[in-house]
Amino acid sequence: MSILPFTPPIVKRLLGWKKGEQNGQEEKWCEKAVKSLVKKLKKTGQLDELEKAITTQNINTKCITIPRSLDGRLQVSHRKGLPHVIYCRLWRWPDLQSHHELRAMELCEFAFHMKKDEVCVNPYHYQRVETPVLPPVLVPRHTEIPSEFPPLDDYSHSIPENTNFPAGIEPQSNYIPETPPPGYLSEDGETSDHQMNHSMDTGSPNLSPNPVSPTHSSLDLQPVTYCEPAFWCSISYYELNQRVGETFHASQPSLTVDGFTDPSNSERFCLGLLSNVNRNAAVELTRRHIGRGVRLYYIGGEVFAECLSDSAIFVQSPNCNQRYGWHPATVCKIPPGCNLKIFNNQEFAALLAQSVNQGFEAVYQLTRMCTIRMSFVKGWGAEYRRQTVTSTPCWIELHLNGPLQWLDKVLTQMGSPSIRLQGNANQPASAPRCAALSAHEGRLCSEGLQAKEGPATCRQSREPPRSPTHCLSRAR
């Protein structure tokens, strides 16, 4: 390990404990990060405590604090990052990607999420959030295969109900108790451990798999496991009833959908880049107010949406709605600075295990839970002039690829039927068997929603398609 000249002995000792291998430039940056920390801690007499924590790897060491900057980040040699992430990556987890992967220990009095004037950078006062392992679903192979897909629950003739966040939540539901300071949130989008642990988290139904029907012997059962896909979600952008631009495939656990123009950032879907010759004045005005938009992050098997915009966002998540006993089509308003858990893998796994015992149709119905719709600035539903999402100027649709692919495997194991389509002789006679296989294909719904690839047909030419991937625009 090459050390720059005149490196103090304490810095050399601390660098000796760093994890992972770095190239020359990264090595120099790590040394500068340690030097910066040592300089700060010398002034407060905490240097011995840092060395004790690093060498003993003991969580019972004291908090090691540095002053919090205005935006919460620490700059080291023209590179900015969150201080606890920098030092946790240096001394514990070199593959650490995001602050969302860290959770403070209860004993930490100056944890980053507390937003105190001092922030603890003791790497042993933080633990890594582990994604829970989902148990495989035991699926019986049925000998009698349905002749066609059953229809998904159709709420197209009902107007979605509306609820407000956090006002629409019962007091015991531990929603986010405070909004972080604007400067802090605007730079980092950080959510507290309290948010990560408890935001919208109580009130969840007590879900557990039902015992397998005695009509199926153990020899008939096959375990179907959940696998994380390379892209955890796919996002399409719409203006009124028209899809605009290409689908964005999210590979990073944290991403933003905003109104700006960065063309090449894997952590940003920038709507400001997208053109539409049919764009009207109302859409133009709404696009100007998207601003910093929404942050979506997937951590520990949960998906959160955080409103970074100065205007509210409106979310229709069947998974979230079921958690709180709302109508599946309910639209929830999320004000600026708040976040909402919009999907939970463990809840979905329990529902899937229950549904398998109820048959193919029950499993198929879970498809609608894997699509989430979100409108910027303008809401829709019973309390709004716009009663369908395709009446809102700017909105996005998320497909959760992991759950969709899991459903695909389960439905395939149960026996995949074919569909005879009617209404358009130019369309193929059979549809893709499930959402995971056609999540990015064109579709035509009851609102006239069309994708670039062209419309799909359904059993009745005037009805929306009922394949798992096709939208229920009034229902969500």
GROMACS .gro file of C-alpha atoms in nm:
model
  476
    1MET     CA    1   0.000   0.000   0.000
    2SER     CA    2   0.157   0.327  -0.112
    3ILE     CA    3   0.135   0.606   0.141
    4LEU     CA    4   0.187   0.970   0.051
    5PRO     CA    5   0.493   1.141   0.207
    6PHE     CA    6   0.457   1.293   0.551
    7THR     CA    7   0.161   1.078   0.646
    8PRO     CA    8   0.111   1.097   1.024
    9PRO     CA    9   0.148   0.765   1.207
   10ILE     CA   10  -0.214   0.772   1.329
   11VAL     CA   11  -0.334   0.803   0.969
   12LYS     CA   12  -0.112   0.510   0.866
   13ARG     CA   13  -0.252   0.297   1.148
   14LEU     CA   14  -0.613   0.381   1.061
   15LEU     CA   15  -0.553   0.316   0.690
   16GLY     CA   16  -0.417  -0.023   0.784
   17TRP     CA   17  -0.769  -0.120   0.895
   18LYS     CA   18  -0.952  -0.014   0.580
   19LYS     CA   19  -1.144  -0.278   0.387
   20GLY     CA   20  -1.116  -0.362   0.019
   21GLU     CA   21  -0.857  -0.293  -0.247
   22GLN     CA   22  -0.838   0.042  -0.427
   23ASN     CA   23  -0.646   0.169  -0.726
   24GLY     CA   24  -0.393   0.450  -0.696
   25GLN     CA   25  -0.634   0.742  -0.722
   26GLU     CA   26  -0.885   0.582  -0.486
   27GLU     CA   27  -0.605   0.501  -0.243
   28LYS     CA   28  -0.505   0.866  -0.234
   29TRP     CA   29  -0.864   0.974  -0.183
   30CYS     CA   30  -0.905   0.733   0.111
   31GLU     CA   31  -0.595   0.879   0.271
   32LYS     CA   32  -0.730   1.231   0.230
   33ALA     CA   33  -1.063   1.123   0.383
   34VAL     CA   34  -0.883   0.980   0.688
   35LYS     CA   35  -0.660   1.286   0.719
   36SER     CA   36  -0.966   1.511   0.708
   37LEU     CA   37  -1.133   1.311   0.984
   38VAL     CA   38  -0.820   1.298   1.200
   39LYS     CA   39  -0.782   1.675   1.174
   40LYS     CA   40  -1.140   1.729   1.294
   41LEU     CA   41  -1.116   1.479   1.578
   42LYS     CA   42  -0.788   1.619   1.710
   43LYS     CA   43  -0.968   1.941   1.789
   44THR     CA   44  -1.230   1.761   1.997
   45GLY     CA   45  -1.010   1.497   2.161
   46GLN     CA   46  -1.192   1.203   2.001
   47LEU     CA   47  -0.902   1.054   1.808
   48ASP     CA   48  -0.829   0.782   2.064
   49GLU     CA   49  -1.194   0.678   2.062
   50LEU     CA   50  -1.188   0.645   1.683
   51GLU     CA   51  -0.879   0.425   1.693
   52LYS     CA   52  -1.036   0.217   1.969
   53ALA     CA   53  -1.355   0.166   1.767
   54ILE     CA   54  -1.167   0.071   1.450
   55THR     CA   55  -0.917  -0.164   1.613
   56THR     CA   56  -1.157  -0.337   1.853
   57GLN     CA   57  -1.454  -0.335   1.611
   58ASN     CA   58  -1.673  -0.283   1.915
   59ILE     CA   59  -2.023  -0.138   1.891
   60ASN     CA   60  -2.007  -0.032   2.257
   61THR     CA   61  -1.756   0.244   2.183
   62LYS     CA   62  -1.866   0.605   2.213
   63CYS     CA   63  -2.014   0.823   1.941
   64ILE     CA   64  -1.745   0.989   1.729
   65THR     CA   65  -1.888   1.314   1.600
   66ILE     CA   66  -1.806   1.584   1.350
   67PRO     CA   67  -2.008   1.901   1.276
   68ARG     CA   68  -2.292   1.857   1.030
   69SER     CA   69  -2.259   2.069   0.719
   70LEU     CA   70  -2.547   2.271   0.578
   71ASP     CA   71  -2.636   2.008   0.321
   72GLY     CA   72  -2.538   1.712   0.539
   73ARG     CA   73  -2.250   1.609   0.316
   74LEU     CA   74  -1.874   1.604   0.357
   75GLN     CA   75  -1.640   1.717   0.082
   76VAL     CA   76  -1.307   1.543   0.039
   77SER     CA   77  -1.091   1.646  -0.255
   78HIS     CA   78  -1.369   1.765  -0.486
   79ARG     CA   79  -1.589   1.466  -0.403
   80LYS     CA   80  -1.895   1.497  -0.180
   81GLY     CA   81  -2.064   1.224   0.018
   82LEU     CA   82  -2.252   1.157   0.337
   83PRO     CA   83  -1.994   1.130   0.617
   84HIS     CA   84  -2.122   0.813   0.780
   85VAL     CA   85  -2.139   0.643   0.440
   86ILE     CA   86  -1.782   0.746   0.356
   87TYR     CA   87  -1.635   0.600   0.674
   88CYS     CA   88  -1.858   0.292   0.685
   89ARG     CA   89  -1.747   0.215   0.329
   90LEU     CA   90  -1.383   0.274   0.420
   91TRP     CA   91  -1.370   0.064   0.736
   92ARG     CA   92  -1.654  -0.187   0.704
   93TRP     CA   93  -1.832  -0.235   0.370
   94PRO     CA   94  -1.634  -0.135   0.059
   95ASP     CA   95  -1.930  -0.232  -0.162
   96LEU     CA   96  -2.171   0.004   0.018
   97GLN     CA   97  -2.373   0.192  -0.243
   98SER     CA   98  -2.618   0.414  -0.061
   99HIS     CA   99  -2.717   0.561   0.273
  100HIS     CA  100  -3.039   0.363   0.239
  101GLU     CA  101  -2.835   0.050   0.310
  102LEU     CA  102  -2.742   0.173   0.658
  103ARG     CA  103  -2.940   0.181   0.980
  104ALA     CA  104  -2.812   0.334   1.304
  105MET     CA  105  -2.773   0.125   1.618
  106GLU     CA  106  -3.010   0.219   1.900
  107LEU     CA  107  -2.719   0.318   2.124
  108CYS     CA  108  -2.603   0.589   1.881
  109GLU     CA  109  -2.691   0.933   2.019
  110PHE     CA  110  -2.582   1.134   1.715
  111ALA     CA  111  -2.694   0.910   1.431
  112PHE     CA  112  -2.712   1.079   1.093
  113HIS     CA  113  -3.091   1.057   1.069
  114MET     CA  114  -3.138   1.251   1.394
  115LYS     CA  115  -3.030   1.569   1.216
  116LYS     CA  116  -2.841   1.706   1.515
  117ASP     CA  117  -2.566   1.967   1.483
  118GLU     CA  118  -2.312   1.686   1.527
  119VAL     CA  119  -2.320   1.360   1.332
  120CYS     CA  120  -2.170   1.029   1.443
  121VAL     CA  121  -1.922   0.871   1.201
  122ASN     CA  122  -1.835   0.570   1.417
  123PRO     CA  123  -1.870   0.290   1.159
  124TYR     CA  124  -1.961   0.044   1.434
  125HIS     CA  125  -2.264   0.253   1.531
  126TYR     CA  126  -2.430   0.159   1.202
  127GLN     CA  127  -2.550  -0.172   1.068
  128ARG     CA  128  -2.626  -0.275   0.716
  129VAL     CA  129  -2.986  -0.327   0.617
  130GLU     CA  130  -3.020  -0.682   0.494
  131THR     CA  131  -3.282  -0.776   0.241
  132PRO     CA  132  -3.497  -1.048   0.400
  133VAL     CA  133  -3.492  -1.381   0.222
  134LEU     CA  134  -3.836  -1.463   0.090
  135PRO     CA  135  -3.940  -1.825   0.145
  136PRO     CA  136  -4.018  -2.021  -0.171
  137VAL     CA  137  -4.382  -2.070  -0.257
  138LEU     CA  138  -4.492  -2.434  -0.276
  139VAL     CA  139  -4.696  -2.463  -0.592
  140PRO     CA  140  -4.913  -2.762  -0.685
  141ARG     CA  141  -4.918  -2.856  -1.050
  142HIS     CA  142  -5.280  -2.872  -1.155
  143THR     CA  143  -5.393  -3.119  -1.416
  144GLU     CA  144  -5.699  -2.916  -1.513
  145ILE     CA  145  -5.586  -2.600  -1.689
  146PRO     CA  146  -5.827  -2.308  -1.736
  147SER     CA  147  -5.922  -2.246  -2.096
  148GLU     CA  148  -5.840  -1.874  -2.068
  149PHE     CA  149  -5.712  -1.615  -1.826
  150PRO     CA  150  -5.972  -1.498  -1.577
  151PRO     CA  151  -6.045  -1.125  -1.584
  152LEU     CA  152  -5.854  -0.907  -1.342
  153ASP     CA  153  -6.065  -0.718  -1.091
  154ASP     CA  154  -6.210  -0.432  -1.293
  155TYR     CA  155  -6.277  -0.101  -1.120
  156SER     CA  156  -6.310   0.085  -1.449
  157HIS     CA  157  -6.666   0.189  -1.371
  158SER     CA  158  -6.584   0.330  -1.029
  159ILE     CA  159  -6.411   0.657  -0.948
  160PRO     CA  160  -6.106   0.612  -0.721
  161GLU     CA  161  -6.137   0.727  -0.363
  162ASN     CA  162  -5.884   0.978  -0.230
  163THR     CA  163  -5.685   0.998   0.091
  164ASN     CA  164  -5.420   1.236   0.218
  165PHE     CA  165  -5.083   1.155   0.365
  166PRO     CA  166  -5.035   1.168   0.655
  167ALA     CA  167  -5.384   1.292   0.745
  168GLY     CA  168  -5.547   0.982   0.601
  169ILE     CA  169  -5.352   0.751   0.835
  170GLU     CA  170  -5.463   0.649   1.178
  171PRO     CA  171  -5.262   0.810   1.462
  172GLN     CA  172  -5.102   0.484   1.567
  173SER     CA  173  -4.950   0.425   1.226
  174ASN     CA  174  -4.616   0.596   1.295
  175TYR     CA  175  -4.595   0.808   0.983
  176ILE     CA  176  -4.301   1.041   0.943
  177PRO     CA  177  -4.324   1.277   1.242
  178GLU     CA  178  -4.138   1.566   1.087
  179THR     CA  179  -4.015   1.706   0.760
  180PRO     CA  180  -3.638   1.738   0.729
  181PRO     CA  181  -3.496   2.088   0.672
  182PRO     CA  182  -3.530   2.183   0.304
  183GLY     CA  183  -3.156   2.220   0.246
  184TYR     CA  184  -3.086   1.880   0.398
  185LEU     CA  185  -3.358   1.709   0.200
  186SER     CA  186  -3.287   1.889  -0.125
  187GLU     CA  187  -2.927   1.773  -0.135
  188ASP     CA  188  -2.952   1.422  -0.004
  189GLY     CA  189  -3.308   1.304   0.002
  190GLU     CA  190  -3.213   1.128   0.324
  191THR     CA  191  -3.485   0.953   0.518
  192SER     CA  192  -3.446   0.872   0.880
  193ASP     CA  193  -3.418   0.525   1.027
  194HIS     CA  194  -3.749   0.600   1.189
  195GLN     CA  195  -3.888   0.653   0.843
  196MET     CA  196  -3.725   0.340   0.710
  197ASN     CA  197  -3.847   0.130   0.999
  198HIS     CA  198  -4.184   0.280   1.069
  199SER     CA  199  -4.301   0.503   0.786
  200MET     CA  200  -4.647   0.378   0.701
  201ASP     CA  201  -4.547   0.048   0.855
  202THR     CA  202  -4.811  -0.043   1.109
  203GLY     CA  203  -5.159  -0.156   1.039
  204SER     CA  204  -5.027  -0.424   0.810
  205PRO     CA  205  -5.247  -0.729   0.792
  206ASN     CA  206  -5.123  -1.038   0.969
  207LEU     CA  207  -5.034  -1.238   0.665
  208SER     CA  208  -4.913  -1.593   0.680
  209PRO     CA  209  -4.934  -1.873   0.428
  210ASN     CA  210  -5.232  -2.099   0.457
  211PRO     CA  211  -5.164  -2.471   0.485
  212VAL     CA  212  -5.157  -2.648   0.153
  213SER     CA  213  -5.479  -2.812   0.055
  214PRO     CA  214  -5.482  -3.179   0.161
  215THR     CA  215  -5.588  -3.272  -0.190
  216HIS     CA  216  -5.231  -3.210  -0.303
  217SER     CA  217  -4.972  -3.452  -0.179
  218SER     CA  218  -4.618  -3.340  -0.113
  219LEU     CA  219  -4.518  -3.512  -0.435
  220ASP     CA  220  -4.733  -3.263  -0.629
  221LEU     CA  221  -4.561  -2.956  -0.486
  222GLN     CA  222  -4.274  -2.766  -0.639
  223PRO     CA  223  -4.090  -2.481  -0.460
  224VAL     CA  224  -4.082  -2.159  -0.664
  225THR     CA  225  -3.824  -1.911  -0.538
  226TYR     CA  226  -3.797  -1.533  -0.570
  227CYS     CA  227  -3.498  -1.398  -0.763
  228GLU     CA  228  -3.385  -1.037  -0.778
  229PRO     CA  229  -3.383  -0.913  -1.138
  230ALA     CA  230  -3.111  -0.692  -1.283
  231PHE     CA  231  -3.365  -0.409  -1.310
  232TRP     CA  232  -3.591  -0.394  -1.006
  233CYS     CA  233  -3.852  -0.175  -1.177
  234SER     CA  234  -3.941  -0.031  -1.516
  235ILE     CA  235  -4.094   0.316  -1.544
  236SER     CA  236  -4.300   0.460  -1.829
  237TYR     CA  237  -4.395   0.828  -1.856
  238TYR     CA  238  -4.731   0.949  -1.985
  239GLU     CA  239  -4.891   1.278  -2.076
  240LEU     CA  240  -5.266   1.238  -2.051
  241ASN     CA  241  -5.336   0.913  -2.241
  242GLN     CA  242  -5.015   0.903  -2.445
  243ARG     CA  243  -4.690   0.738  -2.352
  244VAL     CA  244  -4.390   0.962  -2.411
  245GLY     CA  245  -4.031   0.848  -2.453
  246GLU     CA  246  -3.872   0.513  -2.382
  247THR     CA  247  -3.918   0.297  -2.073
  248PHE     CA  248  -3.662   0.360  -1.799
  249HIS     CA  249  -3.516   0.045  -1.642
  250ALA     CA  250  -3.394   0.098  -1.286
  251SER     CA  251  -3.074  -0.081  -1.190
  252GLN     CA  252  -2.984   0.136  -0.890
  253PRO     CA  253  -3.160   0.094  -0.552
  254SER     CA  254  -3.228   0.468  -0.539
  255LEU     CA  255  -3.339   0.684  -0.829
  256THR     CA  256  -3.524   1.008  -0.896
  257VAL     CA  257  -3.783   1.092  -1.158
  258ASP     CA  258  -3.751   1.466  -1.212
  259GLY     CA  259  -3.823   1.744  -1.458
  260PHE     CA  260  -3.462   1.812  -1.553
  261THR     CA  261  -3.242   1.711  -1.845
  262ASP     CA  262  -2.952   1.479  -1.753
  263PRO     CA  263  -2.940   1.226  -2.039
  264SER     CA  264  -2.703   0.964  -1.900
  265ASN     CA  265  -2.745   0.920  -1.525
  266SER     CA  266  -2.851   0.569  -1.423
  267GLU     CA  267  -2.997   0.711  -1.101
  268ARG     CA  268  -3.221   0.967  -1.274
  269PHE     CA  269  -3.513   0.948  -1.516
  270CYS     CA  270  -3.520   1.306  -1.646
  271LEU     CA  271  -3.857   1.394  -1.797
  272GLY     CA  272  -3.739   1.736  -1.914
  273LEU     CA  273  -3.559   1.568  -2.203
  274LEU     CA  274  -3.871   1.414  -2.352
  275SER     CA  275  -4.053   1.578  -2.641
  276ASN     CA  276  -4.412   1.531  -2.752
  277VAL     CA  277  -4.563   1.699  -3.058
  278ASN     CA  278  -4.910   1.662  -2.903
  279ARG     CA  279  -4.819   1.839  -2.579
  280ASN     CA  280  -5.073   2.105  -2.481
  281ALA     CA  281  -5.047   2.413  -2.258
  282ALA     CA  282  -5.178   2.233  -1.947
  283VAL     CA  283  -4.911   1.965  -1.979
  284GLU     CA  284  -4.640   2.227  -2.038
  285LEU     CA  285  -4.743   2.414  -1.725
  286THR     CA  286  -4.748   2.097  -1.515
  287ARG     CA  287  -4.405   1.991  -1.641
  288ARG     CA  288  -4.261   2.321  -1.516
  289HIS     CA  289  -4.375   2.233  -1.165
  290ILE     CA  290  -4.237   1.876  -1.152
  291GLY     CA  291  -3.900   2.013  -1.042
  292ARG     CA  292  -3.707   1.761  -0.833
  293GLY     CA  293  -3.996   1.519  -0.868
  294VAL     CA  294  -4.001   1.195  -0.673
  295ARG     CA  295  -3.731   0.972  -0.529
  296LEU     CA  296  -3.796   0.599  -0.549
  297TYR     CA  297  -3.582   0.365  -0.347
  298TYR     CA  298  -3.580  -0.010  -0.305
  299ILE     CA  299  -3.410  -0.135   0.007
  300GLY     CA  300  -3.466  -0.432   0.233
  301GLY     CA  301  -3.741  -0.566   0.010
  302GLU     CA  302  -3.948  -0.248   0.038
  303VAL     CA  303  -4.021   0.028  -0.211
  304PHE     CA  304  -4.062   0.387  -0.094
  305ALA     CA  305  -4.171   0.701  -0.280
  306GLU     CA  306  -4.049   1.033  -0.144
  307CYS     CA  307  -4.186   1.363  -0.274
  308LEU     CA  308  -3.895   1.596  -0.352
  309SER     CA  309  -4.105   1.836  -0.557
  310ASP     CA  310  -4.254   2.159  -0.424
  311SER     CA  311  -4.590   2.017  -0.534
  312ALA     CA  312  -4.759   1.702  -0.408
  313ILE     CA  313  -4.749   1.370  -0.587
  314PHE     CA  314  -5.043   1.131  -0.604
  315VAL     CA  315  -4.991   0.756  -0.576
  316GLN     CA  316  -5.212   0.459  -0.651
  317SER     CA  317  -5.059   0.145  -0.503
  318PRO     CA  318  -5.285  -0.159  -0.455
  319ASN     CA  319  -5.029  -0.314  -0.218
  320CYS     CA  320  -5.027  -0.005   0.003
  321ASN     CA  321  -5.405   0.026  -0.016
  322GLN     CA  322  -5.451  -0.331   0.103
  323ARG     CA  323  -5.214  -0.271   0.394
  324TYR     CA  324  -5.441   0.001   0.529
  325GLY     CA  325  -5.773  -0.150   0.436
  326TRP     CA  326  -5.848   0.109   0.168
  327HIS     CA  327  -6.027   0.039  -0.158
  328PRO     CA  328  -5.774  -0.105  -0.406
  329ALA     CA  329  -5.816   0.196  -0.635
  330THR     CA  330  -5.754   0.461  -0.367
  331VAL     CA  331  -5.522   0.746  -0.465
  332CYS     CA  332  -5.301   0.879  -0.184
  333LYS     CA  333  -5.168   1.236  -0.185
  334ILE     CA  334  -4.807   1.268  -0.065
  335PRO     CA  335  -4.709   1.627   0.024
  336PRO     CA  336  -4.359   1.765  -0.033
  337GLY     CA  337  -4.097   1.621   0.201
  338CYS     CA  338  -4.296   1.310   0.295
  339ASN     CA  339  -4.252   0.952   0.185
  340LEU     CA  340  -4.476   0.649   0.159
  341LYS     CA  341  -4.404   0.278   0.151
  342ILE     CA  342  -4.567   0.172  -0.173
  343PHE     CA  343  -4.469  -0.196  -0.185
  344ASN     CA  344  -4.349  -0.465   0.053
  345ASN     CA  345  -4.204  -0.790  -0.081
  346GLN     CA  346  -4.279  -0.987   0.235
  347GLU     CA  347  -4.645  -0.888   0.231
  348PHE     CA  348  -4.663  -0.981  -0.135
  349ALA     CA  349  -4.494  -1.316  -0.065
  350ALA     CA  350  -4.750  -1.398   0.204
  351LEU     CA  351  -5.038  -1.303  -0.026
  352LEU     CA  352  -4.889  -1.515  -0.303
  353ALA     CA  353  -4.856  -1.817  -0.074
  354GLN     CA  354  -5.219  -1.776   0.032
  355SER     CA  355  -5.340  -1.728  -0.324
  356VAL     CA  356  -5.167  -2.042  -0.454
  357ASN     CA  357  -5.394  -2.248  -0.232
  358GLN     CA  358  -5.696  -2.071  -0.378
  359GLY     CA  359  -5.608  -2.155  -0.735
  360PHE     CA  360  -5.485  -2.005  -1.058
  361GLU     CA  361  -5.733  -1.718  -1.068
  362ALA     CA  362  -5.640  -1.593  -0.721
  363VAL     CA  363  -5.271  -1.588  -0.815
  364TYR     CA  364  -5.347  -1.412  -1.140
  365GLN     CA  365  -5.532  -1.136  -0.954
  366LEU     CA  366  -5.208  -1.040  -0.778
  367THR     CA  367  -5.076  -0.904  -1.107
  368ARG     CA  368  -5.245  -0.570  -1.047
  369MET     CA  369  -5.045  -0.528  -0.726
  370CYS     CA  370  -4.722  -0.514  -0.923
  371THR     CA  371  -4.809  -0.192  -1.106
  372ILE     CA  372  -4.807   0.147  -0.934
  373ARG     CA  373  -4.925   0.474  -1.083
  374MET     CA  374  -4.808   0.815  -0.977
  375SER     CA  375  -4.917   1.162  -1.093
  376PHE     CA  376  -4.718   1.484  -1.057
  377VAL     CA  377  -4.879   1.807  -0.934
  378LYS     CA  378  -5.238   1.715  -1.030
  379GLY     CA  379  -5.445   1.451  -0.853
  380TRP     CA  380  -5.729   1.234  -0.973
  381GLY     CA  381  -6.026   1.057  -0.818
  382ALA     CA  382  -6.356   1.134  -0.649
  383GLU     CA  383  -6.234   1.461  -0.496
  384TYR     CA  384  -6.083   1.597  -0.816
  385ARG     CA  385  -6.207   1.723  -1.148
  386ARG     CA  386  -5.993   1.457  -1.311
  387GLN     CA  387  -6.143   1.118  -1.234
  388THR     CA  388  -5.896   0.894  -1.418
  389VAL     CA  389  -5.518   0.891  -1.423
  390THR     CA  390  -5.519   0.943  -1.800
  391SER     CA  391  -5.683   1.280  -1.738
  392THR     CA  392  -5.379   1.400  -1.543
  393PRO     CA  393  -5.117   1.596  -1.740
  394CYS     CA  394  -4.803   1.412  -1.627
  395TRP     CA  395  -4.784   1.069  -1.468
  396ILE     CA  396  -4.569   0.758  -1.451
  397GLU     CA  397  -4.637   0.386  -1.429
  398LEU     CA  398  -4.404   0.153  -1.240
  399HIS     CA  399  -4.380  -0.218  -1.311
  400LEU     CA  400  -4.210  -0.409  -1.028
  401ASN     CA  401  -4.012  -0.668  -1.219
  402GLY     CA  402  -3.917  -0.902  -0.934
  403PRO     CA  403  -4.275  -0.972  -0.818
  404LEU     CA  404  -4.393  -0.993  -1.181
  405GLN     CA  405  -4.129  -1.250  -1.267
  406TRP     CA  406  -4.213  -1.446  -0.953
  407LEU     CA  407  -4.578  -1.452  -1.058
  408ASP     CA  408  -4.468  -1.569  -1.400
  409LYS     CA  409  -4.286  -1.868  -1.255
  410VAL     CA  410  -4.573  -1.955  -1.021
  411LEU     CA  411  -4.836  -1.932  -1.296
  412THR     CA  412  -4.615  -2.137  -1.526
  413GLN     CA  413  -4.578  -2.405  -1.260
  414MET     CA  414  -4.953  -2.408  -1.199
  415GLY     CA  415  -5.019  -2.450  -1.569
  416SER     CA  416  -5.033  -2.162  -1.814
  417PRO     CA  417  -5.348  -2.136  -2.024
  418SER     CA  418  -5.375  -1.978  -2.365
  419ILE     CA  419  -5.615  -1.697  -2.450
  420ARG     CA  420  -5.827  -1.671  -2.760
  421LEU     CA  421  -5.852  -1.304  -2.846
  422GLN     CA  422  -6.133  -1.145  -3.041
  423GLY     CA  423  -6.191  -0.806  -3.197
  424ASN     CA  424  -5.886  -0.761  -3.422
  425ALA     CA  425  -5.793  -1.012  -3.686
  426ASN     CA  426  -5.447  -0.865  -3.718
  427GLN     CA  427  -5.352  -0.951  -3.362
  428PRO     CA  428  -5.207  -1.290  -3.268
  429ALA     CA  429  -5.449  -1.552  -3.142
  430SER     CA  430  -5.277  -1.594  -2.810
  431ALA     CA  431  -5.148  -1.340  -2.562
  432PRO     CA  432  -4.828  -1.353  -2.358
  433ARG     CA  433  -4.888  -1.577  -2.064
  434CYS     CA  434  -4.803  -1.328  -1.794
  435ALA     CA  435  -4.695  -0.981  -1.700
  436ALA     CA  436  -4.325  -1.057  -1.673
  437LEU     CA  437  -4.316  -1.161  -2.036
  438SER     CA  438  -4.501  -0.859  -2.171
  439ALA     CA  439  -4.430  -0.587  -1.920
  440HIS     CA  440  -4.284  -0.361  -2.185
  441GLU     CA  441  -4.523  -0.434  -2.468
  442GLY     CA  442  -4.774  -0.190  -2.609
  443ARG     CA  443  -5.121  -0.174  -2.462
  444LEU     CA  444  -5.456  -0.013  -2.512
  445CYS     CA  445  -5.685   0.043  -2.217
  446SER     CA  446  -6.035   0.177  -2.169
  447GLU     CA  447  -5.896   0.531  -2.156
  448GLY     CA  448  -5.732   0.495  -2.497
  449LEU     CA  449  -5.386   0.458  -2.346
  450GLN     CA  450  -5.147   0.356  -2.622
  451ALA     CA  451  -4.782   0.265  -2.623
  452LYS     CA  452  -4.548   0.316  -2.915
  453GLU     CA  453  -4.545  -0.050  -3.006
  454GLY     CA  454  -4.915  -0.041  -3.082
  455PRO     CA  455  -5.233  -0.158  -2.911
  456ALA     CA  456  -5.324  -0.503  -2.793
  457THR     CA  457  -5.675  -0.637  -2.819
  458CYS     CA  458  -5.903  -0.808  -2.574
  459ARG     CA  459  -6.191  -1.049  -2.579
  460GLN     CA  460  -6.430  -0.763  -2.647
  461SER     CA  461  -6.298  -0.493  -2.875
  462ARG     CA  462  -6.435  -0.211  -2.660
  463GLU     CA  463  -6.299  -0.344  -2.333
  464PRO     CA  464  -5.950  -0.290  -2.196
  465PRO     CA  465  -5.713  -0.583  -2.238
  466ARG     CA  466  -5.713  -0.815  -1.941
  467SER     CA  467  -5.370  -0.970  -1.968
  468PRO     CA  468  -5.162  -0.920  -1.654
  469THR     CA  469  -4.956  -0.637  -1.794
  470HIS     CA  470  -5.238  -0.433  -1.931
  471CYS     CA  471  -5.351  -0.134  -1.734
  472LEU     CA  472  -5.670  -0.078  -1.543
  473SER     CA  473  -5.653   0.296  -1.570
  474ARG     CA  474  -5.962   0.364  -1.365
  475ALA     CA  475  -5.874   0.104  -1.110
  476ARG     CA  476  -5.537   0.231  -1.001
   0.00000   0.00000   0.00000
